CSV table of C-alpha atoms (C1' of nucleotides) in Angstrom, one decimal:
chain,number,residue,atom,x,y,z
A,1,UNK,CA,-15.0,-11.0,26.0
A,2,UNK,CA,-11.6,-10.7,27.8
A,3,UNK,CA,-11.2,-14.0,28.8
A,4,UNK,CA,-7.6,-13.7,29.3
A,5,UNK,CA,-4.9,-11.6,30.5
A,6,UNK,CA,-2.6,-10.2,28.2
A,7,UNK,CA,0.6,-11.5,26.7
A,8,UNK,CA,0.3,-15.1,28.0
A,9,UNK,CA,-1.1,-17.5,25.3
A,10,UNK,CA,-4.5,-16.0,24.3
A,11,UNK,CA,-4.5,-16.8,21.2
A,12,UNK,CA,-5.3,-20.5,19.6
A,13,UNK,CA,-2.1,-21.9,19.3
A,14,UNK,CA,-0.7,-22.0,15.9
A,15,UNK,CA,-4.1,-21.5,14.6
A,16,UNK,CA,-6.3,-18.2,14.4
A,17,UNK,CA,-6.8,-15.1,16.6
A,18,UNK,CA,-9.6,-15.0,18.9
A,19,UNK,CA,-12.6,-13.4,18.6
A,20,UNK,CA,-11.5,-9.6,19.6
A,21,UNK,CA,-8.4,-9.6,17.7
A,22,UNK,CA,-10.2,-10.9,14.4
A,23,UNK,CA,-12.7,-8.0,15.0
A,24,UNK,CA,-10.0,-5.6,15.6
A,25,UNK,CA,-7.7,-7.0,12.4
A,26,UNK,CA,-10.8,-7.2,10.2
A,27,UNK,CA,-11.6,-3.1,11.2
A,28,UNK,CA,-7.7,-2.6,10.8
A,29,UNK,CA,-7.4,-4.0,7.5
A,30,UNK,CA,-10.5,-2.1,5.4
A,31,UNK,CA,-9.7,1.0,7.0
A,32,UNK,CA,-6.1,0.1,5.5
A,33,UNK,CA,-6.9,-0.7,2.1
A,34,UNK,CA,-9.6,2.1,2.0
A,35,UNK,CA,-8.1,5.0,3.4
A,36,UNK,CA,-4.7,4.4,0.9
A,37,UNK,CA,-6.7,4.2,-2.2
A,38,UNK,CA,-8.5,7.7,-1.0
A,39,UNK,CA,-5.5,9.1,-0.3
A,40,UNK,CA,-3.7,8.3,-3.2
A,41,UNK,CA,-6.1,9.1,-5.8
A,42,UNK,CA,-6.6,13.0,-4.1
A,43,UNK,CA,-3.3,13.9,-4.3
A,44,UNK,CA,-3.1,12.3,-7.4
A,45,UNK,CA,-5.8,14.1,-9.0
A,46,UNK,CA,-5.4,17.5,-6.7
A,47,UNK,CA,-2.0,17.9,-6.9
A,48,UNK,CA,-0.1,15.5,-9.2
A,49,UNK,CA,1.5,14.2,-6.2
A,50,UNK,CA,1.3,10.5,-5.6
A,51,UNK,CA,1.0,9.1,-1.6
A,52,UNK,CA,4.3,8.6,-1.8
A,53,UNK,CA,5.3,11.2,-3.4
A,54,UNK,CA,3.8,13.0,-0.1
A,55,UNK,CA,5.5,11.0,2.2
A,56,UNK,CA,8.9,11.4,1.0
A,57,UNK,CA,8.4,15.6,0.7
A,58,UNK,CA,6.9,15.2,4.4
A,59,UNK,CA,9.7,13.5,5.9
A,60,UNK,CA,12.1,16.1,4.0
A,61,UNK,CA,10.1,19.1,5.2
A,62,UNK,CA,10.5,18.5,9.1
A,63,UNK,CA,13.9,17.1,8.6
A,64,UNK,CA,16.8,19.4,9.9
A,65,UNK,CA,17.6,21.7,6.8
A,66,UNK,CA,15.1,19.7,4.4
A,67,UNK,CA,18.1,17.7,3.6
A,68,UNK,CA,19.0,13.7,4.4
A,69,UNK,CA,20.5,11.0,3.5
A,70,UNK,CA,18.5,8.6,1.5
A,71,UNK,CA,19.5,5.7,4.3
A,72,UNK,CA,17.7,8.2,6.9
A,73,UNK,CA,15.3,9.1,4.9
A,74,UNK,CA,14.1,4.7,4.3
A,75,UNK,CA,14.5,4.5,8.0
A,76,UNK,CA,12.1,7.6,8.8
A,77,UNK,CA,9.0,6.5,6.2
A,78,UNK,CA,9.7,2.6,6.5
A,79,UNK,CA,10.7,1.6,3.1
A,80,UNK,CA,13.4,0.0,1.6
A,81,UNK,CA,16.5,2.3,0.8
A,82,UNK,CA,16.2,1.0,-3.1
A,83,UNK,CA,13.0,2.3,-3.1
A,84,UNK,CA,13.5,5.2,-2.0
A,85,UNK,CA,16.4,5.2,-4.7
A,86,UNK,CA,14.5,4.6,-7.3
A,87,UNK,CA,12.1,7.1,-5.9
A,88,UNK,CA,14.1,10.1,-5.4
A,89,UNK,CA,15.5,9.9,-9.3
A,90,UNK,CA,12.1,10.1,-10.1
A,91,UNK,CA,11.6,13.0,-7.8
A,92,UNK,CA,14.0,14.6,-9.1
A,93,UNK,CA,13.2,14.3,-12.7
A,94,UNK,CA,9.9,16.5,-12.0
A,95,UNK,CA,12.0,19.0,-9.8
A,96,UNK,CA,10.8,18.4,-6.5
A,97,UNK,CA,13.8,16.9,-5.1
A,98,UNK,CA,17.6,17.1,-5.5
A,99,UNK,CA,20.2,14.7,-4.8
A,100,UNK,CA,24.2,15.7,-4.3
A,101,UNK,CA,26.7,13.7,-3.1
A,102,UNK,CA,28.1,14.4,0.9
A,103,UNK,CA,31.5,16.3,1.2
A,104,UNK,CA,31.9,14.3,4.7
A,105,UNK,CA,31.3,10.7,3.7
A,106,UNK,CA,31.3,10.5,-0.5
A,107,UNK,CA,29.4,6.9,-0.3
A,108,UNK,CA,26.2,9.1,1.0
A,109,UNK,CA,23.4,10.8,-0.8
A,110,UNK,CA,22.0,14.0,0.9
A,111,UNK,CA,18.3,14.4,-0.5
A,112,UNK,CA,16.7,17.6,-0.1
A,113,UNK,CA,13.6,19.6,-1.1
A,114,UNK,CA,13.9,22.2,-3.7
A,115,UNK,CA,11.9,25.3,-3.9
A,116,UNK,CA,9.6,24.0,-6.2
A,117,UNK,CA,9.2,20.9,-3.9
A,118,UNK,CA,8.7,22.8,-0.9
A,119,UNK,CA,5.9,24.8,-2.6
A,120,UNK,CA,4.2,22.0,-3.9
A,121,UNK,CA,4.3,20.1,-0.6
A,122,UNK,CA,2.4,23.2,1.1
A,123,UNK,CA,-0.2,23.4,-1.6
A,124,UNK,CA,-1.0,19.8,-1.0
A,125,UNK,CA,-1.2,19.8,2.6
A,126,UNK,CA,-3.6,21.6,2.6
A,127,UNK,CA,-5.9,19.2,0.6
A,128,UNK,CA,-4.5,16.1,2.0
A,129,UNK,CA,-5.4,16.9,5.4
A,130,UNK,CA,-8.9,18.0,4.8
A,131,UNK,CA,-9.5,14.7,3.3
A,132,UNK,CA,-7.8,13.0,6.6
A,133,UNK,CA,-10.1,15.1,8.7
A,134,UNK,CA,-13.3,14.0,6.6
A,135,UNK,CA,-12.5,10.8,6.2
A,136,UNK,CA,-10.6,9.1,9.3
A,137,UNK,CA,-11.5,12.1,11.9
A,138,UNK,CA,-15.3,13.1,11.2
A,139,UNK,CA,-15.8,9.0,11.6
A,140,UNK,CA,-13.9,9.0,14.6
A,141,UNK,CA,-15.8,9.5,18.4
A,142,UNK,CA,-13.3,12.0,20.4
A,143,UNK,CA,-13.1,9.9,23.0
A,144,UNK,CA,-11.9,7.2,21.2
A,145,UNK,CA,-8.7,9.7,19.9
A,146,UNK,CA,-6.9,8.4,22.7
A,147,UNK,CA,-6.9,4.9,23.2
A,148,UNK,CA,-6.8,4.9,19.4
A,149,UNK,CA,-3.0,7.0,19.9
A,150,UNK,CA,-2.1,4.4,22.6
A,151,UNK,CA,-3.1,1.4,20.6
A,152,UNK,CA,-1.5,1.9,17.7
A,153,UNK,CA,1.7,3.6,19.1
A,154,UNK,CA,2.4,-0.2,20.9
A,155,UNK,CA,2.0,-1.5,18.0
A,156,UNK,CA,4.3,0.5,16.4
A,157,UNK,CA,6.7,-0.4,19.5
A,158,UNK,CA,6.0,-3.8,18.8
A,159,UNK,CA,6.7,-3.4,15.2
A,160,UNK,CA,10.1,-1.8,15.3
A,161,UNK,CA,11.9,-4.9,18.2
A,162,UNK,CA,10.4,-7.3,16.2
A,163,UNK,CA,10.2,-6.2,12.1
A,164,UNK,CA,13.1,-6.2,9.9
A,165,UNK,CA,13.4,-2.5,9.5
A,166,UNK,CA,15.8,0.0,10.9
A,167,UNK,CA,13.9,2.0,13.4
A,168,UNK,CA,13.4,6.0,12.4
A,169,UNK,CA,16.8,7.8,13.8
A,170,UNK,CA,14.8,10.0,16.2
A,171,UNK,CA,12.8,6.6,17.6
A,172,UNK,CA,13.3,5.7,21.3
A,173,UNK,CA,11.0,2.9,22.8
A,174,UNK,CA,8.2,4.8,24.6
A,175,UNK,CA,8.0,4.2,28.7
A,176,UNK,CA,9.9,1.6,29.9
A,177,UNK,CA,8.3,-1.5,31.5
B,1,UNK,CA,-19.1,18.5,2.6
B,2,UNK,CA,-20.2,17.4,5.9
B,3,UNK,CA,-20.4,19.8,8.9
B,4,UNK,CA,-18.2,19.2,11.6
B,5,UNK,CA,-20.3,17.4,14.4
B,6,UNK,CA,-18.2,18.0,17.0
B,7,UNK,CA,-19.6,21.2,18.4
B,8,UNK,CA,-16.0,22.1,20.1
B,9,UNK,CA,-14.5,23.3,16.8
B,10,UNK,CA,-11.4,21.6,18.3
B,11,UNK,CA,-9.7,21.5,14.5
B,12,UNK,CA,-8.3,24.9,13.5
B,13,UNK,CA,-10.4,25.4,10.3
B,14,UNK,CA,-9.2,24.7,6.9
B,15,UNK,CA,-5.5,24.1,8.7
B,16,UNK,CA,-4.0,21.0,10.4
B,17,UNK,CA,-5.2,18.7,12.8
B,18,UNK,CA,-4.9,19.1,16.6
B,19,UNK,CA,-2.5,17.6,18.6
B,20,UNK,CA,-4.1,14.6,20.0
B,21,UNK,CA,-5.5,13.8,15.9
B,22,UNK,CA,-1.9,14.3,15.0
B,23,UNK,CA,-0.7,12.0,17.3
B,24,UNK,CA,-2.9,9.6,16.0
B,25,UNK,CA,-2.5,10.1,12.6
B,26,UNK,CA,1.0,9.9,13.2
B,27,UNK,CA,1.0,6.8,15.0
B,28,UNK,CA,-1.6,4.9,12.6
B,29,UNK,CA,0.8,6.0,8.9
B,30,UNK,CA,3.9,4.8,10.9
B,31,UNK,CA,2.0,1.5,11.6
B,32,UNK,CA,0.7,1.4,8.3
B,33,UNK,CA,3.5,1.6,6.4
B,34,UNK,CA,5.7,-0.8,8.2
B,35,UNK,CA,3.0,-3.2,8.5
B,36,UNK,CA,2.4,-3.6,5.1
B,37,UNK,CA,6.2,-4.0,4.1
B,38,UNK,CA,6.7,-6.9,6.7
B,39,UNK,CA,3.4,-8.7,5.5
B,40,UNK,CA,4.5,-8.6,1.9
B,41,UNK,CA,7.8,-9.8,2.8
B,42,UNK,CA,7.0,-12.3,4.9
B,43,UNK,CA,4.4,-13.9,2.2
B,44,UNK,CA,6.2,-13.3,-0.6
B,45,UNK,CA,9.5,-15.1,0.9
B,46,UNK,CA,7.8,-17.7,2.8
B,47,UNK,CA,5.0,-18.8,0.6
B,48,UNK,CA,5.7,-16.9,-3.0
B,49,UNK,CA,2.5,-15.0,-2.3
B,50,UNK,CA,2.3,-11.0,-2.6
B,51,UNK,CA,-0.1,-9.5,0.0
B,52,UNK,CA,-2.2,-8.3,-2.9
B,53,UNK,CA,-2.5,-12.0,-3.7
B,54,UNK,CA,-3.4,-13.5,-0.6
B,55,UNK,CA,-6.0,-10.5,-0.1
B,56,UNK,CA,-7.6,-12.2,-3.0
B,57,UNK,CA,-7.6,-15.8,-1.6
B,58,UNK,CA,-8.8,-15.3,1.6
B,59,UNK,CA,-12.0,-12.6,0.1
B,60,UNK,CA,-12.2,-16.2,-2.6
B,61,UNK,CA,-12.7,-18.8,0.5
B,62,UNK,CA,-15.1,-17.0,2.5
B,63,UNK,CA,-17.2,-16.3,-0.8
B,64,UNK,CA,-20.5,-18.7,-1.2
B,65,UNK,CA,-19.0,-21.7,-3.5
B,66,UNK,CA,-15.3,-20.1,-3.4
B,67,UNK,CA,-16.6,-17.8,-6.6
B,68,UNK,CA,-17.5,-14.2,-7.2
B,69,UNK,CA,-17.7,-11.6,-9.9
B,70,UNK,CA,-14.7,-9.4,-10.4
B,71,UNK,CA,-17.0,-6.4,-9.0
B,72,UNK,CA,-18.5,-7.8,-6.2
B,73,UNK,CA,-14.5,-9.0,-5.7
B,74,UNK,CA,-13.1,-5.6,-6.1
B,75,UNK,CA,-15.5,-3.7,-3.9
B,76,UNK,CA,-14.9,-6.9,-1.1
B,77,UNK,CA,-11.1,-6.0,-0.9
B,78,UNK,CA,-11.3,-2.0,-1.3
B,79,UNK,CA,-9.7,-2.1,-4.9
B,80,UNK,CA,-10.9,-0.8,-8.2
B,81,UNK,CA,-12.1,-3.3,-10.5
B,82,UNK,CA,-9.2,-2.7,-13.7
B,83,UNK,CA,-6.5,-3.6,-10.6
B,84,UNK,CA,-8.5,-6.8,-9.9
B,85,UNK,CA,-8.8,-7.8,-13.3
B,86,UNK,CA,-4.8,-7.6,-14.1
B,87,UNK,CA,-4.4,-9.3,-11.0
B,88,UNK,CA,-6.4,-12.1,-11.5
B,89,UNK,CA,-5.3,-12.7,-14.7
B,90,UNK,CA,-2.0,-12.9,-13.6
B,91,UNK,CA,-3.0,-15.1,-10.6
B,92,UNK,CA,-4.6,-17.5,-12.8
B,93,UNK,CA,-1.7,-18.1,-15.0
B,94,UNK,CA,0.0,-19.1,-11.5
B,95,UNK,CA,-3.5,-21.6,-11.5
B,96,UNK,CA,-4.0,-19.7,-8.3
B,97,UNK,CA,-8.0,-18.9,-9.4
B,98,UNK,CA,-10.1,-19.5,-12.6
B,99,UNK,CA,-11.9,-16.7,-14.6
B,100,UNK,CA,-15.1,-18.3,-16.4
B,101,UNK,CA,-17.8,-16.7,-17.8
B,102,UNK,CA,-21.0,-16.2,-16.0
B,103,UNK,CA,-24.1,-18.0,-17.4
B,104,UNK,CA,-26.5,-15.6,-15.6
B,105,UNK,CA,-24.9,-12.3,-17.4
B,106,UNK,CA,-23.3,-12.6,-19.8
B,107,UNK,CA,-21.0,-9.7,-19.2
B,108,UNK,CA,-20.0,-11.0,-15.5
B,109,UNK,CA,-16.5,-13.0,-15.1
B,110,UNK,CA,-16.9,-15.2,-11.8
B,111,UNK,CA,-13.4,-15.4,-10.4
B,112,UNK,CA,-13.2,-19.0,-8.3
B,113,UNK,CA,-10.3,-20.2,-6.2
B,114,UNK,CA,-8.8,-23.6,-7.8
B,115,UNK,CA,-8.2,-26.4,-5.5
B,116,UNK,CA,-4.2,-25.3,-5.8
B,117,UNK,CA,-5.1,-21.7,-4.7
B,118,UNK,CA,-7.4,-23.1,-1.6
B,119,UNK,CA,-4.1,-25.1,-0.8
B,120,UNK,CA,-1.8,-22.6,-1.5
B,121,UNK,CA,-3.8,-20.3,0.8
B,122,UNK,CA,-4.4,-23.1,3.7
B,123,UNK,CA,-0.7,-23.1,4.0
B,124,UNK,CA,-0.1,-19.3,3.8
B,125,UNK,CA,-2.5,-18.5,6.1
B,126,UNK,CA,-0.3,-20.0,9.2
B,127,UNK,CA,2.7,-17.8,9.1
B,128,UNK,CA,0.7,-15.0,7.9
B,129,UNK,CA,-1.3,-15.3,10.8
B,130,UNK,CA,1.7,-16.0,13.1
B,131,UNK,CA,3.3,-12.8,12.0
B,132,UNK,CA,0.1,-10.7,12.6
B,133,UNK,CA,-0.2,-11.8,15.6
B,134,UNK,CA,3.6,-11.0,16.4
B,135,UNK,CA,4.0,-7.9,15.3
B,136,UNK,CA,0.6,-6.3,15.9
B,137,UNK,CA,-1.2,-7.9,18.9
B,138,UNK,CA,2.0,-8.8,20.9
B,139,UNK,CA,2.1,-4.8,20.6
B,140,UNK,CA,-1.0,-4.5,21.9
B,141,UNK,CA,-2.6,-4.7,25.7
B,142,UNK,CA,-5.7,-6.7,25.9
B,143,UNK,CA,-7.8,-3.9,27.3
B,144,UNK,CA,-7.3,-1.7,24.0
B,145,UNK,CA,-8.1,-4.4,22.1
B,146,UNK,CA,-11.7,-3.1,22.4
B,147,UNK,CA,-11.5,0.0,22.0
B,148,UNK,CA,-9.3,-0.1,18.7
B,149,UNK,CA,-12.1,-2.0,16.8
B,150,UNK,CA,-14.6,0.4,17.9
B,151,UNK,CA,-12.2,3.3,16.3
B,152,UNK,CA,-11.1,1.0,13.2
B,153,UNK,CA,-15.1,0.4,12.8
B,154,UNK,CA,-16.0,4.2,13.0
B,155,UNK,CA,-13.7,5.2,10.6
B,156,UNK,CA,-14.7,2.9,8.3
B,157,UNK,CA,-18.2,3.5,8.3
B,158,UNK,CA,-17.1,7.1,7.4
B,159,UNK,CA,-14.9,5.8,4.9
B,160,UNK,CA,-17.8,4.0,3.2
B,161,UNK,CA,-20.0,6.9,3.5
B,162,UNK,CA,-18.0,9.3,1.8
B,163,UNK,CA,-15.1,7.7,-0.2
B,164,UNK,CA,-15.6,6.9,-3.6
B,165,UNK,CA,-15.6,3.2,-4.0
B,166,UNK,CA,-18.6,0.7,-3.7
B,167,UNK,CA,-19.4,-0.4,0.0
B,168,UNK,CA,-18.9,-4.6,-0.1
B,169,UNK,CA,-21.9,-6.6,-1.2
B,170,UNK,CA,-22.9,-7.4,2.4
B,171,UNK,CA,-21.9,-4.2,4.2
B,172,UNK,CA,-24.5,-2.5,6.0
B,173,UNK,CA,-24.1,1.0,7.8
B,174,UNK,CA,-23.7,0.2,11.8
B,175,UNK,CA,-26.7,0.3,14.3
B,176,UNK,CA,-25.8,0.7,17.6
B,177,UNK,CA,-23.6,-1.9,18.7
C,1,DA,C1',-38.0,-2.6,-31.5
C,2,DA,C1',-34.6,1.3,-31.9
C,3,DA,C1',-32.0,4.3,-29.3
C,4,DG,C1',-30.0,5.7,-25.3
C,5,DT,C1',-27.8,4.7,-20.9
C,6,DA,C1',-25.8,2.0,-17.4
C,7,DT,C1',-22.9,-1.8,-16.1
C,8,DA,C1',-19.1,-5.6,-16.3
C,9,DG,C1',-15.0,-6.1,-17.7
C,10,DG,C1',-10.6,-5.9,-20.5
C,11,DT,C1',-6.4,-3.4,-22.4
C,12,DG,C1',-2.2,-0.6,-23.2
C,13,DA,C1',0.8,2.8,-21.6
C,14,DC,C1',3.0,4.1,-18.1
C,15,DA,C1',4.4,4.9,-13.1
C,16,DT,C1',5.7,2.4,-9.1
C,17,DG,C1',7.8,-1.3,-5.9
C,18,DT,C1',10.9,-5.4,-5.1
C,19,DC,C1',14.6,-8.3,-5.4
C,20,DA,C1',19.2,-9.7,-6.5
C,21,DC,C1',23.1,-8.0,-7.4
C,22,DG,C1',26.9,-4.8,-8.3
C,23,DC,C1',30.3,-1.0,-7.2
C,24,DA,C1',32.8,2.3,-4.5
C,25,DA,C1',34.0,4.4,-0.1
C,26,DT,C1',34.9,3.4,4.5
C,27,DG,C1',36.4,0.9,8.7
C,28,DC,C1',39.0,-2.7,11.0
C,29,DC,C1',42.9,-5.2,12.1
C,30,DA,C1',46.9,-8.1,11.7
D,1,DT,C1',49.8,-1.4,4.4
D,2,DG,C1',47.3,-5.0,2.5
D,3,DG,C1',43.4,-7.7,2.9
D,4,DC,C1',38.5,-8.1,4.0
D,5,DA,C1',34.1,-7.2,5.8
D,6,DT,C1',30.7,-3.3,6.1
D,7,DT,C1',28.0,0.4,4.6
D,8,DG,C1',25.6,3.5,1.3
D,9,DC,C1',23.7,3.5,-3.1
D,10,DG,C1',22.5,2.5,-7.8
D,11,DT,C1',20.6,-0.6,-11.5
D,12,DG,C1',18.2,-3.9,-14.4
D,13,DA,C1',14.6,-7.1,-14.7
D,14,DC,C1',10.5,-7.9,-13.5
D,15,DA,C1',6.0,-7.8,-10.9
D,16,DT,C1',2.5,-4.5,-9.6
D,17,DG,C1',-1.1,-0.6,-9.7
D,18,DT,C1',-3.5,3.3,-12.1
D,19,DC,C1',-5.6,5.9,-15.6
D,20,DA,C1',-8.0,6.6,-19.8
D,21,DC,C1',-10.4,4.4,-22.8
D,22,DC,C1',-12.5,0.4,-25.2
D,23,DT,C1',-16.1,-3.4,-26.1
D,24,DA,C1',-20.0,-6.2,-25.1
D,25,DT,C1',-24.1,-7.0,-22.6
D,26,DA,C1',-28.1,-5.6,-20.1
D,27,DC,C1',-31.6,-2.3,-18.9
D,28,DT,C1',-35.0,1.7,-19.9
D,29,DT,C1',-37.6,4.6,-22.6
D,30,DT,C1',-40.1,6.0,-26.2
DNA sequence: AAAGTATAGGTGACATGTCACGCAATGCCA
DNA sequence: TGGCATTGCGTGACATGTCACCTATACTTT
């Protein structure tokens, strides 16, 4: 087991990761590939919604009067603002978006839930959280809750100095250190 | 559906999560999503591989004889089996894999890794692995290295047990570890 | 053995995601 | 004010993923 400290050189250099981190990457990875595909097809099927679909209403709901621009809204859900371009047109083709240019700063796209989108998003919470619960949650020991918050939030840390993606607007690096 | 086995009732019914599975859930679809960008980017500019692609190498070279049918294949990598068989098509006009026939049944395809793909793959794996290890497990302190696995594992059990794809060829439910 | 059922896989239409590139509005500065 | 880089987005071409449905082969029953 934990034969070494932390962020020294653990890890066989240039080659694999050690024991524990391929255990932990293997576990990471199905849950990953899994728990996407489950996700995906419910809302699909439930609520004609795909995953992404539900991401990008998500972000819109809790954002300060349902209404961002598109460069905000890439930062806060991690994708690529051409995505989420291509995305929102969609979107807003089936009415559950709308996009209108910014009085302030014309080069800017303010995206915003409609009505319609807003309703939608409701109904499929409440399906889209049940199958969180069951599957990630009924599978998961309380006390591991925790550590499992802490673990992952480093990463996400981690992720944000060192990826190639603007960090969220709201982030701040947790705890200094 | 399954009772709740956590005798608290900590989850308001039929509503959201609590905080500390919020926080979680929060932390592990933040991770998600920008871990799976920088993965595909980093593959697809360093070695002109998709992560999709090199999914299917690396389930190919741990296989018995660097073959497998395009079932066993899809339920090894959590996909359904119409996505595998577009993909591998595709991959094998990049001579990446070879579909043949199986002798045994006749209906079976056995998908191999080429000696290309094997090499392709042998190269890959270095940066891919260097990039993991970057932006996840420099993220992460040793002593939750541990306890994530046991999580990731829990939740995937569950995952198995009630999702709707196929549990891989040699899963087996876990005993008391 | 004929008929019914289950299983492996492929296909076509369509939605989605990415990359390279383009344009227009803005900011900067000599 | 006239360049010139920067920023915010959109687009087109193409790769990818999903669903519904198809065929062929194997298995089971009668």
């Amino acid at each position: 087991m934990s034969r070494n400290a932390n962020s020294g050189a653990p890890a066989p250099e240039g080659g694999w990761l050690d024991g524990e981190q391929q255990r932990a990457w293997l576990a990471y990875i199905r849950v990953q590939l899994r728990l996407t595909y489950e996700m995906n097809r419910q809302l699909q099927s439930d609520d004609d919604l795909s995953l992404p679909d539900y991401d990008v209403l998500t972000a819109l709901s809790v954002a300060d009067g349902g209404l961002m621009p598109i460069t905000v809204l890439a930062a806060q859900i991690g994708w690529e603002r051409s995505r989420v371009s291509h995305h929102v047109r969609r979107m807003a083709k089936r009415e559950l978006v709308s996009c209108s240019p910014s009085a302030n700063d014309r080069r800017v796209t303010e995206v915003s839930l409609t009505q319609h989108g807003r309703k939608v998003l409701e109904a499929a919470a409440l399906g889209h959280v049940e199958l969180v619960r069951r599957l990630f949650f009924d599978g998961l020991p309380r006390e591991l809750v925790g550590p499992l918050s802490q673990a992952l939030e480093s990463v996400y840390a981690n992720i944000i100095a060192q990826g190639t993606l603007p960090p969220p607007v709201d982030w701040r690096p947790p705890r200094g250190e």
